[in-house]
Amino acid sequence: MAHSSGRSLAASLLLIALASVLPMVLQPYGIYLLSLWAVYTIAAIGLNLTLGFAGQMSLAHAAFVGIGAYCTALLGAHGVPFPATLLAATLLAYGVGWCVGYPALRVQGHYLAFVTLAFTTLVFLVLRNEAWLTGGIAGISNIARPRLFATPTAYLRLCLAALLAVSLAVWWLLRSPWGRAFIALRENPIRAMSLGVDVRRYTLLAFAIGAALGGIAGAFYAPLVQYIEPSPFALGFSINLLMMVVIGGAGYFLGPFLGALIAVLLPEWLRFLHDVYLAFYALAVILLLLVCPTGLLGLSERLLAQRGGRPAERADA
Amino acid sequence: MTILNGCSFDVARAAITTVIGPNGAGKSTTFKAIFGLLPLRAGCVMLDGQDVTGLTPLQLIARGLCYIPQGRNIFPELSVRENIELGGVALGRAAAMRARVDEALDRFPVLRQKAHAQASTLSGGQQKLLEISRGLIGRPRLMLIDEPSIGLSPLLVQEVFATLQDLREDGMSVLMVEQNARSALEMSDRAIVLEGGRTRLVGTARDILADPRVARLFLGAEIELDDTR
Ligand SMILES: Nc1ncnc2c1ncn2[C@@H]1O[C@H](COP(=O)(O)OP(=O)(O)OP(=O)(O)O)[C@@H](O)[C@H]1O
Ligand SMILES: [Mg+2]
């Protein structure tokens, strides 16, 4: 299903608007979490495009975020202004994503998961071992924020503006014939071909655009945390992104917004559990997926349908 | 592997041309070759006097071709409306896509009624109409349709055939493969008999229908089949 109705766009805009006024009542840590939510959401929107809409399994997205983050940090350290580093990060991730798409022309599903997993590991090893470029395990510190957005609140607003721009662009994309082609590709590549979808081109595009969004997320992540090292971009983060997409509802426009919210908040709420927190986190996720394998939005759609109402997320003209 | 060899025919404008032939004759292969889904070793495909050999499906759709393969071609999980929209992926613009979807829904009131229902809830005949309406989004001048009657009850077959006749009235050309040879030929203008990857006979539908060899080969068997229904 397309799930990119005007209503889901309105809901996402509302969330962004809400997030932009919240800093008034939040502690600095809350502002940081909200910024993190915006960044994660952008990355998850990218994966949702690749996986949820175009049906291409990917565990490579942590690497795309890492590429974006390192590109921004390294260029920024040489005095390149933020808009230029953002552009560079986006283009670099787009190009790398296009290349990572090639295996998807040959293998699908679990095999594709393994190939993309290998890619994430490869990028992680490069980040860790090529210390002359990346700083190795010591990482890169003192990453500057753009001068106009140096305070936490201002930087949060910048992240939210980026999220807004990404949301509008992706919403437009999904409702265009291009977006429809992604859905045809996901549903049935052979049938898509007889409708004139160039399966090869759209498979590569699905990776490239998804990766570019990962790169954008990374470009905003680095100045947010101001210190990066390889470990946040390891396989675990790819799986975390996958969880955000699946829990929110893969193939739902609003899915990444909810999934990222849970990924940011749940660990905070479960903090009182100390060491066993991860076990409970895993349990919560497993339960959630047992109850609603199509994610939170799939569940809400099912409930609405049972009550006799029209599905909430239908893509009406 | 070469499947077609010595396969050559013309398709008349604003007419229905039906291809008949035994199973494995290469009928579906012919369509896939025309539509750029299979490579040609030799020979060519001409459309309105232009050589379109080797073009991609996307380019062919832009030139007014549309292809409805054999069997089920809908996306069962998607709504009826979304299915029709997918016919517009070859169009550049979203607004054009949506306007044409509405045109298609106006043409088929059954589909308009079920626009928001999941496509899998349609009957077999409605699903074929859905595939045809999706094909119409590109405003084709020539529709290639492979065995539209397969799996449909005789009544629904008539409905699908009537739709194709309507489209012919509107000036569209149809190239159709049919196993249901007698009823297909009765409403066709021209016919082609394909066997072993070769065109055996080409002529008006009436002549082919009257040809004793054809009657023995295909139509006889067809009538026996009809009796056992
Ligand atoms: N992908 C393929 N690879 C190899 N041989 C194929 C392939 N597709 C079809 N063939 C062979 O080509 C011949 C023609 O197949 P085709 O599907 O065109 O027949 P058809 O006339 O459409 O038959 P039917 O009436 O059963 O649909 C058959 O002998 C078939 O086995
Ligand atoms: Mg066939």
PDB file of N, CA and C in Angstrom, chain A residues 176-217:
ATOM      1  N   SER A 176       4.616  10.913  -6.728  1.00  0.00           N
ATOM      2  CA  SER A 176       4.901  11.106  -8.150  1.00  0.00           C
ATOM      3  C   SER A 176       4.952   9.734  -8.833  1.00  0.00           C
ATOM      4  N   PRO A 177       4.936   9.716 -10.139  1.00  0.00           N
ATOM      5  CA  PRO A 177       5.086   8.430 -10.835  1.00  0.00           C
ATOM      6  C   PRO A 177       6.350   7.670 -10.388  1.00  0.00           C
ATOM      7  N   TRP A 178       7.390   8.396 -10.011  1.00  0.00           N
ATOM      8  CA  TRP A 178       8.600   7.726  -9.509  1.00  0.00           C
ATOM      9  C   TRP A 178       8.293   6.886  -8.281  1.00  0.00           C
ATOM     10  N   GLY A 179       7.580   7.499  -7.347  1.00  0.00           N
ATOM     11  CA  GLY A 179       7.252   6.797  -6.116  1.00  0.00           C
ATOM     12  C   GLY A 179       6.399   5.577  -6.401  1.00  0.00           C
ATOM     13  N   ARG A 180       5.475   5.746  -7.356  1.00  0.00           N
ATOM     14  CA  ARG A 180       4.626   4.610  -7.723  1.00  0.00           C
ATOM     15  C   ARG A 180       5.470   3.493  -8.311  1.00  0.00           C
ATOM     16  N   ALA A 181       6.510   3.879  -9.044  1.00  0.00           N
ATOM     17  CA  ALA A 181       7.384   2.861  -9.634  1.00  0.00           C
ATOM     18  C   ALA A 181       8.112   2.072  -8.542  1.00  0.00           C
ATOM     19  N   PHE A 182       8.512   2.765  -7.460  1.00  0.00           N
ATOM     20  CA  PHE A 182       9.150   2.054  -6.345  1.00  0.00           C
ATOM     21  C   PHE A 182       8.197   1.008  -5.771  1.00  0.00           C
ATOM     22  N   ILE A 183       6.937   1.397  -5.632  1.00  0.00           N
ATOM     23  CA  ILE A 183       5.971   0.474  -5.050  1.00  0.00           C
ATOM     24  C   ILE A 183       5.741  -0.724  -5.972  1.00  0.00           C
ATOM     25  N   ALA A 184       5.675  -0.446  -7.274  1.00  0.00           N
ATOM     26  CA  ALA A 184       5.523  -1.550  -8.231  1.00  0.00           C
ATOM     27  C   ALA A 184       6.709  -2.500  -8.128  1.00  0.00           C
ATOM     28  N   LEU A 185       7.897  -1.925  -7.956  1.00  0.00           N
ATOM     29  CA  LEU A 185       9.117  -2.721  -7.820  1.00  0.00           C
ATOM     30  C   LEU A 185       9.036  -3.622  -6.585  1.00  0.00           C
ATOM     31  N   ARG A 186       8.569  -3.054  -5.483  1.00  0.00           N
ATOM     32  CA  ARG A 186       8.447  -3.816  -4.250  1.00  0.00           C
ATOM     33  C   ARG A 186       7.426  -4.940  -4.408  1.00  0.00           C
ATOM     34  N   GLU A 187       6.270  -4.606  -4.990  1.00  0.00           N
ATOM     35  CA  GLU A 187       5.187  -5.580  -5.044  1.00  0.00           C
ATOM     36  C   GLU A 187       5.505  -6.737  -5.978  1.00  0.00           C
ATOM     37  N   ASN A 188       6.074  -6.437  -7.142  1.00  0.00           N
ATOM     38  CA  ASN A 188       6.340  -7.499  -8.105  1.00  0.00           C
ATOM     39  C   ASN A 188       7.183  -6.965  -9.267  1.00  0.00           C
ATOM     40  N   PRO A 189       8.486  -7.230  -9.235  1.00  0.00           N
ATOM     41  CA  PRO A 189       9.367  -6.657 -10.258  1.00  0.00           C
ATOM     42  C   PRO A 189       8.997  -7.073 -11.680  1.00  0.00           C
ATOM     43  N   ILE A 190       8.555  -8.318 -11.842  1.00  0.00           N
ATOM     44  CA  ILE A 190       8.232  -8.790 -13.194  1.00  0.00           C
ATOM     45  C   ILE A 190       7.023  -8.020 -13.730  1.00  0.00           C
ATOM     46  N   ARG A 191       6.014  -7.885 -12.889  1.00  0.00           N
ATOM     47  CA  ARG A 191       4.832  -7.139 -13.333  1.00  0.00           C
ATOM     48  C   ARG A 191       5.187  -5.677 -13.551  1.00  0.00           C
ATOM     49  N   ALA A 192       6.076  -5.166 -12.695  1.00  0.00           N
ATOM     50  CA  ALA A 192       6.486  -3.764 -12.846  1.00  0.00           C
ATOM     51  C   ALA A 192       7.105  -3.542 -14.222  1.00  0.00           C
ATOM     52  N   MET A 193       7.856  -4.520 -14.690  1.00  0.00           N
ATOM     53  CA  MET A 193       8.526  -4.372 -15.986  1.00  0.00           C
ATOM     54  C   MET A 193       7.530  -4.168 -17.114  1.00  0.00           C
ATOM     55  N   SER A 194       6.416  -4.899 -17.069  1.00  0.00           N
ATOM     56  CA  SER A 194       5.461  -4.759 -18.166  1.00  0.00           C
ATOM     57  C   SER A 194       4.708  -3.432 -18.073  1.00  0.00           C
ATOM     58  N   LEU A 195       4.892  -2.691 -16.978  1.00  0.00           N
ATOM     59  CA  LEU A 195       4.295  -1.355 -16.884  1.00  0.00           C
ATOM     60  C   LEU A 195       5.299  -0.282 -17.300  1.00  0.00           C
ATOM     61  N   GLY A 196       6.470  -0.726 -17.722  1.00  0.00           N
ATOM     62  CA  GLY A 196       7.458   0.246 -18.183  1.00  0.00           C
ATOM     63  C   GLY A 196       8.433   0.678 -17.103  1.00  0.00           C
ATOM     64  N   VAL A 197       8.409   0.012 -15.940  1.00  0.00           N
ATOM     65  CA  VAL A 197       9.379   0.363 -14.897  1.00  0.00           C
ATOM     66  C   VAL A 197      10.725  -0.247 -15.261  1.00  0.00           C
ATOM     67  N   ASP A 198      11.741   0.586 -15.318  1.00  0.00           N
ATOM     68  CA  ASP A 198      13.087   0.099 -15.552  1.00  0.00           C
ATOM     69  C   ASP A 198      13.602  -0.429 -14.213  1.00  0.00           C
ATOM     70  N   VAL A 199      13.443  -1.742 -14.020  1.00  0.00           N
ATOM     71  CA  VAL A 199      13.691  -2.345 -12.707  1.00  0.00           C
ATOM     72  C   VAL A 199      15.116  -2.092 -12.237  1.00  0.00           C
ATOM     73  N   ARG A 200      16.042  -2.199 -13.148  1.00  0.00           N
ATOM     74  CA  ARG A 200      17.453  -2.000 -12.831  1.00  0.00           C
ATOM     75  C   ARG A 200      17.688  -0.578 -12.297  1.00  0.00           C
ATOM     76  N   ARG A 201      17.186   0.402 -13.035  1.00  0.00           N
ATOM     77  CA  ARG A 201      17.422   1.785 -12.675  1.00  0.00           C
ATOM     78  C   ARG A 201      16.759   2.124 -11.331  1.00  0.00           C
ATOM     79  N   TYR A 202      15.537   1.642 -11.139  1.00  0.00           N
ATOM     80  CA  TYR A 202      14.830   1.983  -9.914  1.00  0.00           C
ATOM     81  C   TYR A 202      15.401   1.275  -8.697  1.00  0.00           C
ATOM     82  N   THR A 203      15.946   0.073  -8.897  1.00  0.00           N
ATOM     83  CA  THR A 203      16.594  -0.606  -7.776  1.00  0.00           C
ATOM     84  C   THR A 203      17.802   0.216  -7.306  1.00  0.00           C
ATOM     85  N   LEU A 204      18.600   0.667  -8.271  1.00  0.00           N
ATOM     86  CA  LEU A 204      19.776   1.469  -7.926  1.00  0.00           C
ATOM     87  C   LEU A 204      19.349   2.795  -7.302  1.00  0.00           C
ATOM     88  N   LEU A 205      18.316   3.413  -7.871  1.00  0.00           N
ATOM     89  CA  LEU A 205      17.829   4.683  -7.337  1.00  0.00           C
ATOM     90  C   LEU A 205      17.319   4.529  -5.910  1.00  0.00           C
ATOM     91  N   ALA A 206      16.653   3.390  -5.650  1.00  0.00           N
ATOM     92  CA  ALA A 206      16.112   3.159  -4.314  1.00  0.00           C
ATOM     93  C   ALA A 206      17.237   3.168  -3.287  1.00  0.00           C
ATOM     94  N   PHE A 207      18.359   2.560  -3.649  1.00  0.00           N
ATOM     95  CA  PHE A 207      19.507   2.576  -2.746  1.00  0.00           C
ATOM     96  C   PHE A 207      20.137   3.958  -2.680  1.00  0.00           C
ATOM     97  N   ALA A 208      20.293   4.585  -3.846  1.00  0.00           N
ATOM     98  CA  ALA A 208      21.005   5.856  -3.888  1.00  0.00           C
ATOM     99  C   ALA A 208      20.254   6.936  -3.105  1.00  0.00           C
ATOM    100  N   ILE A 209      18.945   7.029  -3.318  1.00  0.00           N
ATOM    101  CA  ILE A 209      18.181   8.083  -2.626  1.00  0.00           C
ATOM    102  C   ILE A 209      18.116   7.777  -1.133  1.00  0.00           C
ATOM    103  N   GLY A 210      17.875   6.494  -0.790  1.00  0.00           N
ATOM    104  CA  GLY A 210      17.870   6.115   0.619  1.00  0.00           C
ATOM    105  C   GLY A 210      19.207   6.438   1.280  1.00  0.00           C
ATOM    106  N   ALA A 211      20.300   6.176   0.556  1.00  0.00           N
ATOM    107  CA  ALA A 211      21.638   6.443   1.087  1.00  0.00           C
ATOM    108  C   ALA A 211      21.875   7.939   1.231  1.00  0.00           C
ATOM    109  N   ALA A 212      21.404   8.713   0.246  1.00  0.00           N
ATOM    110  CA  ALA A 212      21.594  10.162   0.310  1.00  0.00           C
ATOM    111  C   ALA A 212      20.937  10.716   1.573  1.00  0.00           C
ATOM    112  N   LEU A 213      19.756  10.202   1.903  1.00  0.00           N
ATOM    113  CA  LEU A 213      19.091  10.660   3.125  1.00  0.00           C
ATOM    114  C   LEU A 213      19.895  10.243   4.355  1.00  0.00           C
ATOM    115  N   GLY A 214      20.504   9.052   4.291  1.00  0.00           N
ATOM    116  CA  GLY A 214      21.401   8.634   5.366  1.00  0.00           C
ATOM    117  C   GLY A 214      22.565   9.615   5.498  1.00  0.00           C
ATOM    118  N   GLY A 215      23.109  10.014   4.350  1.00  0.00           N
ATOM    119  CA  GLY A 215      24.215  10.970   4.347  1.00  0.00           C
ATOM    120  C   GLY A 215      23.812  12.302   4.963  1.00  0.00           C
ATOM    121  N   ILE A 216      22.607  12.761   4.642  1.00  0.00           N
ATOM    122  CA  ILE A 216      22.103  14.015   5.225  1.00  0.00           C
ATOM    123  C   ILE A 216      21.999  13.868   6.742  1.00  0.00           C
ATOM    124  N   ALA A 217      21.440  12.730   7.172  1.00  0.00           N
ATOM    125  CA  ALA A 217      21.325  12.496   8.612  1.00  0.00           C
ATOM    126  C   ALA A 217      22.704  12.553   9.268  1.00  0.00           C
TER     127      ALA A 217
END
